[in-house]
CSV table of C-alpha atoms and ligand atoms in Angstrom, one decimal:
chain,number,residue,atom,x,y,z
A,1,MET,CA,28.9,15.8,21.0
A,2,LEU,CA,31.7,17.1,23.3
A,3,GLY,CA,34.7,18.6,21.7
A,4,ALA,CA,38.4,17.8,22.6
A,5,LYS,CA,38.3,21.0,25.2
A,6,ALA,CA,35.3,20.1,26.9
A,7,ILE,CA,36.6,16.3,27.3
A,8,ASN,CA,40.0,17.5,28.8
A,9,LYS,CA,37.9,19.7,31.0
A,10,MET,CA,36.3,16.5,32.7
A,11,LYS,CA,38.8,15.9,35.2
A,12,GLU,CA,40.5,19.0,36.7
A,13,ILE,CA,43.8,18.4,37.9
A,14,SER,CA,44.2,20.9,40.9
A,15,LEU,CA,47.5,22.4,42.2
A,16,SER,CA,46.7,21.2,45.7
A,17,THR,CA,43.9,19.8,47.2
A,18,PRO,CA,43.2,19.4,51.3
A,19,GLN,CA,43.0,15.6,52.6
A,20,ILE,CA,40.3,15.7,55.0
A,21,GLY,CA,37.4,13.6,55.5
A,22,GLU,CA,35.5,11.7,58.2
A,23,GLU,CA,38.3,11.1,60.6
A,24,GLU,CA,38.7,15.1,60.6
A,25,LYS,CA,34.7,15.6,61.0
A,26,LEU,CA,34.6,13.2,64.0
A,27,ALA,CA,37.3,14.9,65.8
A,28,LEU,CA,35.7,18.4,65.1
A,29,CYS,CA,32.6,17.0,66.5
A,30,GLY,CA,34.3,15.5,69.7
A,31,VAL,CA,35.7,19.0,70.5
A,32,ILE,CA,32.0,20.3,70.1
A,33,ASP,CA,30.6,17.6,72.3
A,34,SER,CA,33.2,18.4,75.1
A,35,GLY,CA,32.2,21.6,75.3
A,36,TRP,CA,35.6,23.2,75.7
A,37,LEU,CA,36.7,25.1,72.7
A,38,THR,CA,40.0,26.7,73.4
A,39,MET,CA,42.9,26.8,75.5
A,40,GLY,CA,42.5,23.3,76.8
A,41,GLU,CA,44.2,19.7,76.5
A,42,THR,CA,44.0,19.0,72.7
A,43,VAL,CA,46.3,22.0,71.6
A,44,ALA,CA,49.1,20.7,74.5
A,45,LYS,CA,48.6,17.3,72.9
A,46,PHE,CA,48.9,18.5,69.4
A,47,GLU,CA,52.1,20.6,70.3
A,48,ARG,CA,53.7,17.7,72.0
A,49,ALA,CA,52.8,15.1,69.2
A,50,PHE,CA,54.0,17.8,66.5
A,51,ALA,CA,57.3,18.6,68.6
A,52,GLU,CA,57.9,14.6,69.0
A,53,LEU,CA,57.7,14.0,65.4
A,54,HIS,CA,60.5,16.6,64.6
A,55,GLY,CA,62.8,15.4,67.8
A,56,LEU,CA,61.9,17.7,70.5
A,57,ASP,CA,60.1,18.0,73.7
A,58,ASP,CA,57.5,20.8,72.9
A,59,ALA,CA,56.1,23.0,70.6
A,60,VAL,CA,53.7,26.2,70.5
A,61,ALA,CA,50.6,26.1,68.5
A,62,VAL,CA,49.8,29.5,67.0
A,63,ASN,CA,46.7,30.9,64.5
A,64,SER,CA,49.0,30.9,61.4
A,65,CYS,CA,52.6,30.7,60.2
A,66,THR,CA,52.9,34.4,60.0
A,67,ALA,CA,51.9,34.9,63.5
A,68,GLY,CA,54.5,32.3,64.4
A,69,LEU,CA,57.4,34.3,62.6
A,70,HIS,CA,56.4,37.6,64.4
A,71,LEU,CA,56.5,35.5,67.7
A,72,CYS,CA,60.1,34.3,67.1
A,73,PHE,CA,61.0,37.7,66.1
A,74,ARG,CA,59.8,39.0,69.5
A,75,ALA,CA,61.2,36.1,71.6
A,76,LEU,CA,64.5,36.7,69.9
A,77,ASP,CA,64.6,40.6,70.8
A,78,VAL,CA,64.9,41.1,67.0
A,79,GLY,CA,63.9,44.8,66.8
A,80,PRO,CA,64.5,48.3,65.4
A,81,GLY,CA,67.9,49.0,64.1
A,82,ASP,CA,68.5,45.3,63.5
A,83,GLU,CA,69.1,43.8,60.1
A,84,VAL,CA,67.5,40.4,59.0
A,85,MET,CA,69.1,38.4,56.2
A,86,VAL,CA,66.0,37.1,54.3
A,87,PRO,CA,65.3,35.3,51.1
A,88,SER,CA,63.1,37.2,48.2
A,89,LEU,CA,62.0,33.8,46.7
A,90,THR,CA,59.7,33.1,49.6
A,91,PHE,CA,56.1,34.0,50.5
A,92,VAL,CA,55.6,37.7,51.7
A,93,ALA,CA,55.0,36.5,55.1
A,94,THR,CA,58.5,35.8,56.0
A,95,VAL,CA,59.5,39.3,55.3
A,96,ASN,CA,56.5,41.3,56.4
A,97,ALA,CA,57.3,39.7,59.8
A,98,ALA,CA,60.7,41.2,60.0
A,99,LEU,CA,59.1,44.3,59.4
A,100,TYR,CA,56.3,44.0,62.0
A,101,VAL,CA,59.1,44.3,64.5
A,102,GLY,CA,60.9,47.6,63.1
A,103,ALA,CA,63.8,45.1,61.8
A,104,LYS,CA,65.3,45.9,58.2
A,105,PRO,CA,65.2,43.1,55.9
A,106,ILE,CA,68.6,42.5,54.0
A,107,PHE,CA,67.6,40.5,50.8
A,108,LEU,CA,69.8,37.6,50.0
A,109,ASP,CA,70.3,36.0,46.5
A,110,ILE,CA,70.0,32.3,45.5
A,111,GLY,CA,72.6,30.4,44.9
A,112,GLY,CA,71.4,29.4,41.5
A,113,VAL,CA,68.7,27.9,39.5
A,114,SER,CA,69.2,24.4,40.4
A,115,MET,CA,69.7,25.2,44.0
A,116,PRO,CA,67.3,27.8,44.4
A,117,HIS,CA,68.0,28.2,48.7
A,118,ILE,CA,69.6,31.6,49.8
A,119,SER,CA,73.5,31.8,49.1
A,120,LEU,CA,76.1,31.4,51.6
A,121,GLU,CA,78.5,33.6,50.0
A,122,ASP,CA,76.0,36.4,49.6
A,123,ALA,CA,75.2,36.0,53.3
A,124,GLU,CA,78.7,36.4,54.0
A,125,GLU,CA,78.9,39.7,51.9
A,126,LYS,CA,76.0,41.3,53.1
A,127,CYS,CA,76.7,40.5,57.1
A,128,THR,CA,77.2,43.7,58.9
A,129,SER,CA,77.7,44.4,62.7
A,130,ARG,CA,73.9,45.3,62.6
A,131,THR,CA,72.7,41.9,61.6
A,132,LYS,CA,70.7,40.1,64.3
A,133,ALA,CA,69.3,37.0,62.5
A,134,VAL,CA,69.0,35.1,59.3
A,135,VAL,CA,65.7,33.5,58.1
A,136,ILE,CA,66.1,30.3,56.3
A,137,MET,CA,63.2,28.9,54.0
A,138,HIS,CA,63.3,25.5,53.0
A,139,TYR,CA,61.6,26.4,49.5
A,140,ALA,CA,59.2,23.6,48.0
A,141,GLY,CA,60.0,21.1,51.0
A,142,TYR,CA,63.7,20.8,50.5
A,143,PRO,CA,65.5,21.7,53.4
A,144,LEU,CA,68.5,23.9,53.2
A,145,ASP,CA,71.8,22.6,55.0
A,146,LEU,CA,71.2,23.4,58.5
A,147,SER,CA,74.5,22.5,59.9
A,148,VAL,CA,76.2,24.9,57.5
A,149,TRP,CA,73.7,27.6,58.5
A,150,ARG,CA,74.2,26.9,62.3
A,151,SER,CA,78.0,27.1,61.9
A,152,PHE,CA,77.5,30.6,60.1
A,153,CYS,CA,75.2,31.9,62.6
A,154,ASP,CA,77.6,30.7,65.5
A,155,ALA,CA,80.5,32.1,63.8
A,156,LYS,CA,78.9,35.5,63.3
A,157,ASN,CA,76.9,35.5,66.6
A,158,LEU,CA,73.6,35.4,64.8
A,159,MET,CA,70.1,33.9,65.2
A,160,LEU,CA,68.7,31.2,62.9
A,161,ILE,CA,65.3,31.5,62.1
A,162,GLU,CA,63.6,29.0,59.9
A,163,ASP,CA,60.3,29.4,58.0
A,164,ALA,CA,59.6,25.9,57.9
A,165,ALA,CA,56.0,26.2,55.9
A,166,HIS,CA,57.1,24.0,53.4
A,167,ALA,CA,58.6,21.3,55.2
A,168,PRO,CA,57.0,19.8,58.2
A,169,GLY,CA,58.1,16.3,58.9
A,170,VAL,CA,61.3,16.6,57.6
A,171,ASP,CA,64.3,15.3,59.4
A,172,GLY,CA,66.2,18.0,61.3
A,173,VAL,CA,63.9,20.8,60.6
A,174,GLY,CA,63.2,22.6,63.5
A,175,ARG,CA,66.4,21.1,65.4
A,176,TRP,CA,69.3,23.4,64.5
A,177,SER,CA,67.5,26.7,64.6
A,178,ASP,CA,67.0,29.2,67.5
A,179,ALA,CA,63.2,29.0,66.5
A,180,SER,CA,61.1,27.4,63.5
A,181,ALA,CA,57.8,28.3,62.5
A,182,PHE,CA,55.0,26.1,60.5
A,183,SER,CA,52.1,26.4,58.4
A,184,PHE,CA,48.7,24.5,58.7
A,185,PHE,CA,47.0,26.9,56.2
A,186,SER,CA,44.8,25.2,53.8
A,187,ASN,CA,47.2,24.5,50.8
A,188,LYS,CA,50.4,23.1,53.1
A,189,ASN,CA,51.3,19.6,53.6
A,190,MET,CA,49.0,19.2,56.5
A,191,SER,CA,46.1,21.7,57.1
A,192,THR,CA,43.9,23.0,60.1
A,193,ALA,CA,42.3,25.4,57.6
A,194,GLU,CA,44.5,28.3,59.2
A,195,GLY,CA,47.0,27.4,61.8
A,196,GLY,CA,50.6,27.2,62.7
A,197,MET,CA,53.1,26.1,65.0
A,198,VAL,CA,56.4,27.5,66.5
A,199,MET,CA,59.3,25.4,67.9
A,200,ALA,CA,62.3,26.4,69.5
A,201,ARG,CA,65.0,24.1,71.0
A,202,ASN,CA,66.2,26.4,74.1
A,203,ALA,CA,63.2,26.0,76.8
A,204,SER,CA,63.2,29.6,77.9
A,205,PHE,CA,62.8,31.0,74.3
A,206,LEU,CA,59.9,28.3,73.8
A,207,GLN,CA,58.3,29.7,77.1
A,208,ARG,CA,58.5,33.2,75.9
A,209,ILE,CA,57.0,32.0,72.8
A,210,ARG,CA,54.0,30.7,74.7
A,211,ARG,CA,53.7,33.9,77.1
A,212,LEU,CA,53.7,36.2,73.8
A,213,ARG,CA,51.0,34.1,72.1
A,214,GLY,CA,48.6,34.7,75.1
A,215,HIS,CA,48.9,38.6,75.8
A,216,GLY,CA,52.0,38.2,77.6
A,217,MET,CA,50.0,36.6,80.7
A,218,THR,CA,51.9,34.5,83.3
A,219,THR,CA,49.0,31.9,83.4
A,220,ASP,CA,46.8,30.9,81.1
A,221,THR,CA,42.9,29.9,81.4
A,222,LEU,CA,43.7,26.0,81.6
A,223,ASP,CA,45.9,26.6,84.8
A,224,ARG,CA,43.3,28.8,86.2
A,225,ASP,CA,40.5,26.3,85.7
A,226,ARG,CA,42.8,23.3,87.5
A,227,GLY,CA,43.1,26.0,90.2
A,228,HIS,CA,46.6,26.2,89.5
A,229,ALA,CA,46.7,29.7,89.7
A,230,TYR,CA,43.9,32.4,91.0
A,231,SER,CA,45.4,35.8,89.3
A,232,TYR,CA,48.1,36.8,86.6
A,233,ASP,CA,50.8,39.2,85.7
A,234,VAL,CA,51.2,40.6,82.5
A,235,ASN,CA,55.1,41.6,81.9
A,236,MET,CA,55.6,42.0,78.1
A,237,LEU,CA,53.4,42.8,75.2
A,238,GLY,CA,51.5,40.2,73.8
A,239,TYR,CA,49.2,39.2,71.4
A,240,ASN,CA,46.3,36.7,70.8
A,241,TYR,CA,47.6,34.3,68.5
A,242,ARG,CA,46.2,31.2,69.8
A,243,MET,CA,45.0,28.1,68.2
A,244,ASP,CA,41.8,26.5,69.3
A,245,GLU,CA,41.0,23.2,70.4
A,246,LEU,CA,38.7,22.3,66.9
A,247,ARG,CA,42.0,23.1,65.0
A,248,ALA,CA,44.2,21.2,67.2
A,249,ALA,CA,42.0,18.2,67.1
A,250,MET,CA,41.8,18.5,63.2
A,251,GLY,CA,45.8,19.0,63.4
A,252,LEU,CA,46.2,15.7,65.2
A,253,VAL,CA,44.4,13.5,62.8
A,254,GLN,CA,46.5,15.4,59.7
A,255,LEU,CA,49.5,15.0,61.8
A,256,ALA,CA,49.3,11.3,62.0
A,257,GLN,CA,49.1,10.8,58.2
A,258,LEU,CA,52.0,13.5,57.4
A,259,PRO,CA,54.7,11.1,57.1
A,260,GLU,CA,52.9,9.2,54.5
A,261,TRP,CA,51.6,11.9,52.9
A,262,ASN,CA,55.4,13.5,52.7
A,263,LYS,CA,56.5,10.1,51.2
A,264,ARG,CA,53.6,9.9,48.5
A,265,ARG,CA,54.3,13.2,47.2
A,266,TYR,CA,57.7,12.4,47.2
A,267,GLU,CA,57.2,9.7,45.2
A,268,LEU,CA,55.1,11.9,42.8
A,269,THR,CA,58.3,14.4,42.1
A,270,LYS,CA,60.1,11.3,41.2
A,271,VAL,CA,57.5,10.2,38.5
A,272,TYR,CA,57.7,14.1,37.5
A,273,ARG,CA,61.1,14.2,37.0
A,274,GLU,CA,61.5,10.7,35.1
A,275,SER,CA,58.7,12.0,32.9
A,276,LEU,CA,60.3,15.8,32.2
A,277,ALA,CA,63.6,14.5,31.6
A,278,ALA,CA,62.1,12.0,29.0
A,279,HIS,CA,59.8,14.5,27.2
A,280,ILE,CA,61.0,18.1,27.6
A,281,PRO,CA,64.5,17.8,28.8
A,282,GLU,CA,64.8,21.4,28.2
A,283,VAL,CA,62.5,22.2,31.5
A,284,LEU,CA,64.8,22.4,34.6
A,285,VAL,CA,63.8,20.7,38.2
A,286,PRO,CA,65.6,22.3,40.6
A,287,PHE,CA,67.2,20.1,43.7
A,288,GLY,CA,68.1,16.6,43.0
A,289,TYR,CA,66.4,13.0,43.4
A,290,THR,CA,68.4,12.2,46.6
A,291,HIS,CA,67.6,15.7,48.3
A,292,GLU,CA,65.4,14.9,51.0
A,293,THR,CA,62.1,16.8,50.7
A,294,ALA,CA,58.6,17.0,52.2
A,295,ALA,CA,57.6,17.6,48.2
A,296,HIS,CA,55.4,20.9,49.3
A,297,LEU,CA,55.8,22.0,45.8
A,298,MET,CA,56.7,21.1,42.1
A,299,PRO,CA,58.6,24.1,40.7
A,300,VAL,CA,59.9,23.7,37.3
A,301,LEU,CA,61.9,26.2,35.2
A,302,LEU,CA,60.9,26.8,31.8
A,303,PRO,CA,63.4,27.8,29.1
A,304,THR,CA,64.4,31.3,29.0
A,305,GLU,CA,62.6,32.2,25.8
A,306,ALA,CA,59.3,30.5,26.6
A,307,ASN,CA,56.1,32.7,27.1
A,308,ARG,CA,54.9,31.3,30.7
A,309,GLN,CA,51.9,33.3,30.7
A,310,LYS,CA,50.7,31.4,27.4
A,311,ILE,CA,52.0,28.4,28.5
A,312,MET,CA,50.0,28.7,32.1
A,313,ALA,CA,46.6,29.6,30.0
A,314,GLN,CA,47.1,26.4,27.7
A,315,LEU,CA,47.5,24.4,31.1
A,316,ARG,CA,44.3,26.1,32.1
A,317,ASP,CA,42.4,25.2,28.9
A,318,ALA,CA,43.7,21.4,29.3
A,319,GLY,CA,42.3,21.3,32.9
A,320,ILE,CA,45.2,21.9,34.7
A,321,GLN,CA,46.1,24.4,37.7
A,322,SER,CA,49.4,25.8,37.7
A,323,SER,CA,51.1,28.7,39.7
A,324,ILE,CA,54.0,30.9,40.4
A,325,HIS,CA,56.0,30.4,43.5
A,326,TYR,CA,57.1,33.0,43.8
A,327,PRO,CA,56.5,36.7,42.6
A,328,PRO,CA,60.3,37.8,44.3
A,329,VAL,CA,59.2,40.0,47.3
A,330,HIS,CA,61.8,42.5,46.8
A,331,GLN,CA,59.7,43.4,43.5
A,332,PHE,CA,56.4,43.6,45.3
A,333,SER,CA,55.6,47.6,45.0
A,334,TYR,CA,55.4,47.9,48.8
A,335,TYR,CA,59.0,46.6,49.3
A,336,ARG,CA,60.3,48.5,46.3
A,337,GLU,CA,59.2,51.7,47.5
A,338,ARG,CA,61.0,51.1,50.7
A,339,PHE,CA,64.2,49.2,49.4
A,340,PRO,CA,64.4,50.5,45.8
A,341,THR,CA,68.1,49.5,45.5
A,342,VAL,CA,67.7,45.8,45.8
A,343,VAL,CA,69.0,43.8,43.0
A,344,LEU,CA,69.2,39.7,42.9
A,345,PRO,CA,69.7,38.5,39.5
A,346,LYS,CA,69.6,35.0,39.8
A,347,THR,CA,66.4,35.4,41.9
A,348,GLU,CA,64.7,37.3,39.6
A,349,ASP,CA,65.6,35.0,36.8
A,350,PHE,CA,64.4,32.2,38.6
A,351,CYS,CA,61.1,33.9,39.8
A,352,ALA,CA,60.4,34.8,35.9
A,353,ARG,CA,60.9,31.4,34.7
A,354,GLU,CA,59.4,29.0,37.6
A,355,ILE,CA,56.1,27.7,37.3
A,356,SER,CA,54.7,25.1,39.9
A,357,LEU,CA,52.9,21.8,38.8
A,358,PRO,CA,49.9,20.2,40.9
A,359,LEU,CA,51.3,18.2,43.6
A,360,HIS,CA,49.2,16.7,46.4
A,361,PRO,CA,48.9,13.1,47.7
A,362,SER,CA,45.8,12.2,45.8
A,363,LEU,CA,47.4,12.5,42.4
A,364,THR,CA,48.0,9.6,40.3
A,365,GLU,CA,50.8,8.8,38.1
A,366,ASP,CA,48.4,9.0,35.1
A,367,ASP,CA,47.5,12.6,36.4
A,368,VAL,CA,51.3,13.7,36.6
A,369,LYS,CA,51.8,11.8,32.8
A,370,ARG,CA,48.6,14.1,31.4
A,371,VAL,CA,50.5,17.2,33.3
A,372,VAL,CA,53.9,16.8,31.3
A,373,GLU,CA,52.1,15.9,28.1
A,374,SER,CA,50.1,19.0,28.3
A,375,LEU,CA,53.0,20.9,29.4
A,376,GLU,CA,55.2,19.6,26.5
A,377,LYS,CA,52.0,20.5,24.0
A,378,ALA,CA,52.1,24.0,25.3
A,379,ILE,CA,55.8,24.6,24.8
A,380,HIS,CA,56.3,22.6,21.7
A,381,GLY,CA,53.0,23.2,20.1
A,382,PRO,CA,50.6,20.3,19.4
B,1,LIG,C1,52.2,29.7,53.5
B,1,LIG,C2,53.7,30.4,53.9
B,1,LIG,C3,53.6,31.1,54.8
B,1,LIG,C4,52.2,31.9,56.0
B,1,LIG,O1,51.8,31.1,56.3
B,1,LIG,P1,50.1,31.3,57.2
B,1,LIG,O2,49.9,30.2,57.9
B,1,LIG,O3,49.3,31.4,56.0
B,1,LIG,O4,50.6,32.6,57.9
B,1,LIG,C5,54.9,31.6,55.5
B,1,LIG,N1,55.9,31.5,54.7
B,1,LIG,C6,55.9,30.6,53.8
B,1,LIG,C7,57.2,30.2,53.0
B,1,LIG,C8,54.5,30.0,53.4
B,1,LIG,O5,54.6,29.1,52.2
């Protein structure tokens, strides 16, 4: 006979799971059969399709969002002596990219636990004559108010960069900033296993990003193959941050399903919100029902007195994965050693109480209810 624990374990509810299958396999085989593996038409097609979904003409595919952020800083000439305002409630790559170019990160606190975006007041306060750019990150898929941040940056003559890793396919994302970077890592809303995309509304910035992606060369392999060019020059220090044809082929298949997946994710967040409000109203869900979102994550805040580690362990025993998004960047030892005076009370409170519940398009409404029941038991006891 199975014990209660073993029965619960029969269906594991994972935090996220890649949505991949036959179509992706066929697309990958198509590239292999074509014999052209990188820097070809598939990447170009993926770039244009991704841009079009966001209301732009073109984009630059890269091998990760982290590489994309690095290119944004390079293309916008952010470097030593410059300050870049960043969130601490983000994945470490957002801030690492500023360090790659020698800029100094200025950490901004969030507005509050129910709207955990960086605070405009904090930005006003911390802006100096050395500030060159602001990086906004659409936490959990909920976009910041882009027109407000655009006006702020215009008034202060700052570059606006979006870390849009959580928010592909959200209306407005990518259109207001000077440059935006997206991720196709395996746990994101769409995936190419590893991969990313960069957009910029200014064509010359985008061209610079494209050059920087490929060693700073003035022409690429495709042009030379077509006989458009016989040689090339190198006029900047570039990188190899290219995406290959296999990933682009997979990306095209994924992109076609992204709007539907985002919608499904959003519907599941509504089921979560209703169920949480009914059963454990002391658990706070950031943002509102009506905030447009790619619903990348389902973050919730536990009551201040709750023991998060114990609750996560109990969820795990009930076959439910959970995670923390994120430990604040300024508290990682690498950052603490370099920026020891940073204190962000609201971010620290949020990050100490946050847990992310399972959210992906193949989750059922019953799964969501089981997660909420298990969370209720973990908080209140059986
Ligand atoms: C995943 C993620 C990244 C990094 O993306 P990679 O493609 O893995 O480099 C950067 N920023 C945020 C907010 C992320 O969630």
